[in-house]
Coordinates of C-alpha atoms in Angstrom, one line a residue:
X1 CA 0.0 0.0 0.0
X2 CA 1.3 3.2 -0.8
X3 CA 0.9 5.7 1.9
X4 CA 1.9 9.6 2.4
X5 CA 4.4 9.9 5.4
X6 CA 1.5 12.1 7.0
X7 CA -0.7 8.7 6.7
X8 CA 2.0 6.9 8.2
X9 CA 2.8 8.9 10.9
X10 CA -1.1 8.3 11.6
X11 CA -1.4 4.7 11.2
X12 CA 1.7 4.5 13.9
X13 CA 0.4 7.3 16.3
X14 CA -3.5 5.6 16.5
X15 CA -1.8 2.1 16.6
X16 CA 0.6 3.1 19.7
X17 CA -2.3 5.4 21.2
X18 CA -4.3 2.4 22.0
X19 CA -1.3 0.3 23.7
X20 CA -2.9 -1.4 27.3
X21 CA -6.0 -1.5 26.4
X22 CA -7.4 -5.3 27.8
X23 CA -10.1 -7.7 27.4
X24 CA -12.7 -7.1 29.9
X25 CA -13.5 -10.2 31.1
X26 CA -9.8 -11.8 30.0
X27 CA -10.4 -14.1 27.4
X28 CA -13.6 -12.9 26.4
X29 CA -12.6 -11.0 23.0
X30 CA -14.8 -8.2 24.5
X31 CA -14.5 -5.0 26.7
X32 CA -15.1 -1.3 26.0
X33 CA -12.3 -0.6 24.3
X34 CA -11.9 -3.7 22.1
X35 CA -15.7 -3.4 21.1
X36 CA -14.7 -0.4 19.0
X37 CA -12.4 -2.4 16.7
X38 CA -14.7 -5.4 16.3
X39 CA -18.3 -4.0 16.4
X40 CA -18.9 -5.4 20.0
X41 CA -18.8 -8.9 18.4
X42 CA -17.1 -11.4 20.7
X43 CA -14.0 -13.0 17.9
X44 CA -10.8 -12.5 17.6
X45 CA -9.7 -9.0 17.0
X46 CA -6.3 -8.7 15.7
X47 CA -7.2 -8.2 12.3
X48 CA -10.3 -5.9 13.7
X49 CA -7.7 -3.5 15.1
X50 CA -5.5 -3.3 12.2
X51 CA -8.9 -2.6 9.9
X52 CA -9.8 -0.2 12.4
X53 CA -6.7 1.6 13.0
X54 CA -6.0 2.0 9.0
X55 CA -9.8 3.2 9.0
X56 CA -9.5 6.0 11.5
X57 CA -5.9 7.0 10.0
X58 CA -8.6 7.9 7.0
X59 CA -6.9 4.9 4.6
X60 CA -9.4 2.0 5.1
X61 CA -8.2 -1.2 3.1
X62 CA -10.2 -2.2 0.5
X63 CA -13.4 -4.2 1.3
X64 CA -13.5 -2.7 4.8
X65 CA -16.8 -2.9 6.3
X66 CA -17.5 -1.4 10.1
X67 CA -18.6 -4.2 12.0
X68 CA -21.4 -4.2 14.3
X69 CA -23.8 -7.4 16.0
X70 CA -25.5 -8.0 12.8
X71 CA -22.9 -7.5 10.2
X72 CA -19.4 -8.8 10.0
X73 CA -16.4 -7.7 8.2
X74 CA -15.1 -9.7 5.8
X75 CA -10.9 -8.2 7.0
X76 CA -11.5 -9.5 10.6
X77 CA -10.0 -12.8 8.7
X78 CA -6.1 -12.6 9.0
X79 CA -5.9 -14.6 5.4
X80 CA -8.8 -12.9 4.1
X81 CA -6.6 -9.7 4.6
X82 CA -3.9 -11.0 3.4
X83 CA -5.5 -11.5 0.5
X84 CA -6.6 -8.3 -0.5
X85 CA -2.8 -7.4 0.5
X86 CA -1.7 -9.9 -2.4
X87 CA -4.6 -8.8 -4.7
X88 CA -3.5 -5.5 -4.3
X89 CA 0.2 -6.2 -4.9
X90 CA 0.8 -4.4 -1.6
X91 CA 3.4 -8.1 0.2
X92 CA 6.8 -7.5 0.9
X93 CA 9.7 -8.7 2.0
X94 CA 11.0 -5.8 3.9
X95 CA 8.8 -4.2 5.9
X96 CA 8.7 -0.7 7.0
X97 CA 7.1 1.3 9.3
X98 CA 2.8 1.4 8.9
X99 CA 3.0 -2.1 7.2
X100 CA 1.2 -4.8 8.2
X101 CA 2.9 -7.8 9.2
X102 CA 0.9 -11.3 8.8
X103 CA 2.3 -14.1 11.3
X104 CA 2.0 -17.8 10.3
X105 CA 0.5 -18.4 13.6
X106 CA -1.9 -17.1 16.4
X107 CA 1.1 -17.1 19.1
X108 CA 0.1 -15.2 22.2
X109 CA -3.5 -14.5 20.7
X110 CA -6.5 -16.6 20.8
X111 CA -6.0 -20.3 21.3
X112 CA -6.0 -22.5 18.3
X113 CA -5.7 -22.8 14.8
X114 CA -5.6 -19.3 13.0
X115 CA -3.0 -16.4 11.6
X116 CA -1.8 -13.3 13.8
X117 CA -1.7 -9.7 12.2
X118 CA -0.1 -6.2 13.5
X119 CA 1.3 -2.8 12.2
X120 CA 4.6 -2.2 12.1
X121 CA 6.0 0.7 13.5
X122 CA 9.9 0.4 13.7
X123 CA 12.6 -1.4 11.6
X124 CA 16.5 -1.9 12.3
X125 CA 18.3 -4.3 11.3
X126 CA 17.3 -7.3 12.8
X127 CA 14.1 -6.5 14.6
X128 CA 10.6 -5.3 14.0
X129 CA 8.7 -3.4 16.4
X130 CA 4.9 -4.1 16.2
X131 CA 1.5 -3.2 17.8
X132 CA -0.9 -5.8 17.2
X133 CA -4.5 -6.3 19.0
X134 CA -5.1 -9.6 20.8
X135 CA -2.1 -10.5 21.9
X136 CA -2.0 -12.0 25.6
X137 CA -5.7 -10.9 25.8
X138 CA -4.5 -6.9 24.9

């Protein structure tokens, strides 16, 4: 995705403004803050927050749809996402700051099968900084 270094610099500063906020119960994929990103629908929301995030940073990704109890949206799906990404020609190998990074696996998010998905928002040379929703229940 090509993006203006102002809509980078947005992506990164919504992303890191919503750092600490928890499920509330744990576990439940629910709480006040988290029902923003994912319509107040109890899934996993990794993929939720990234939509959201690019949404409010005024760059939505294609086929974004705000999610509420009766209607889902089709990028809470990590592959579905990355999808559109490939569709889009938008995959790399290097990332760079406001990408979005697509793990093989769920790690510290939800248990079972499934895909993990965050925005990056530093590179060096061997790391990645990124802030992701759902991960460890926050």
């Amino acid at each position: 995705m090509i993006m203006t270094p102002t809509q980078v610099n947005d992506i990164i500063r919504i992303a890191t403004s919503q750092v600490g906020y928890r499920e509330d119960p744990k576990g439940s994929n629910r709480g006040v803050d988290i029902d923003k990103y994912t319509g107040a629908r109890a899934e996993p929301w990794c993929a939720h927050f990234v939509a959201w995030v690019f949404r409010e940073a005024g760059v939505p990704i294609p086929g974004d749809v705000v999610p509420n109890a009766k209607r889902a949206n089709p990028l809470a799906s990590v592959s579905h996402t990355e999808r559109v990404f490939a569709e889009h020609g938008w995959l790399v190998r290097e990332p760079a700051p406001g990408d979005v990074v697509f793990f093989k696996t769920r790690g510290q998010s939800d248990r079972g099968p499934g895909r993990h998905i965050g925005i990056v928002v530093s590179v060096d040379l061997t790391h990645i900084d990124v802030v992701d929703g759902n991960w460890g229940d926050r």
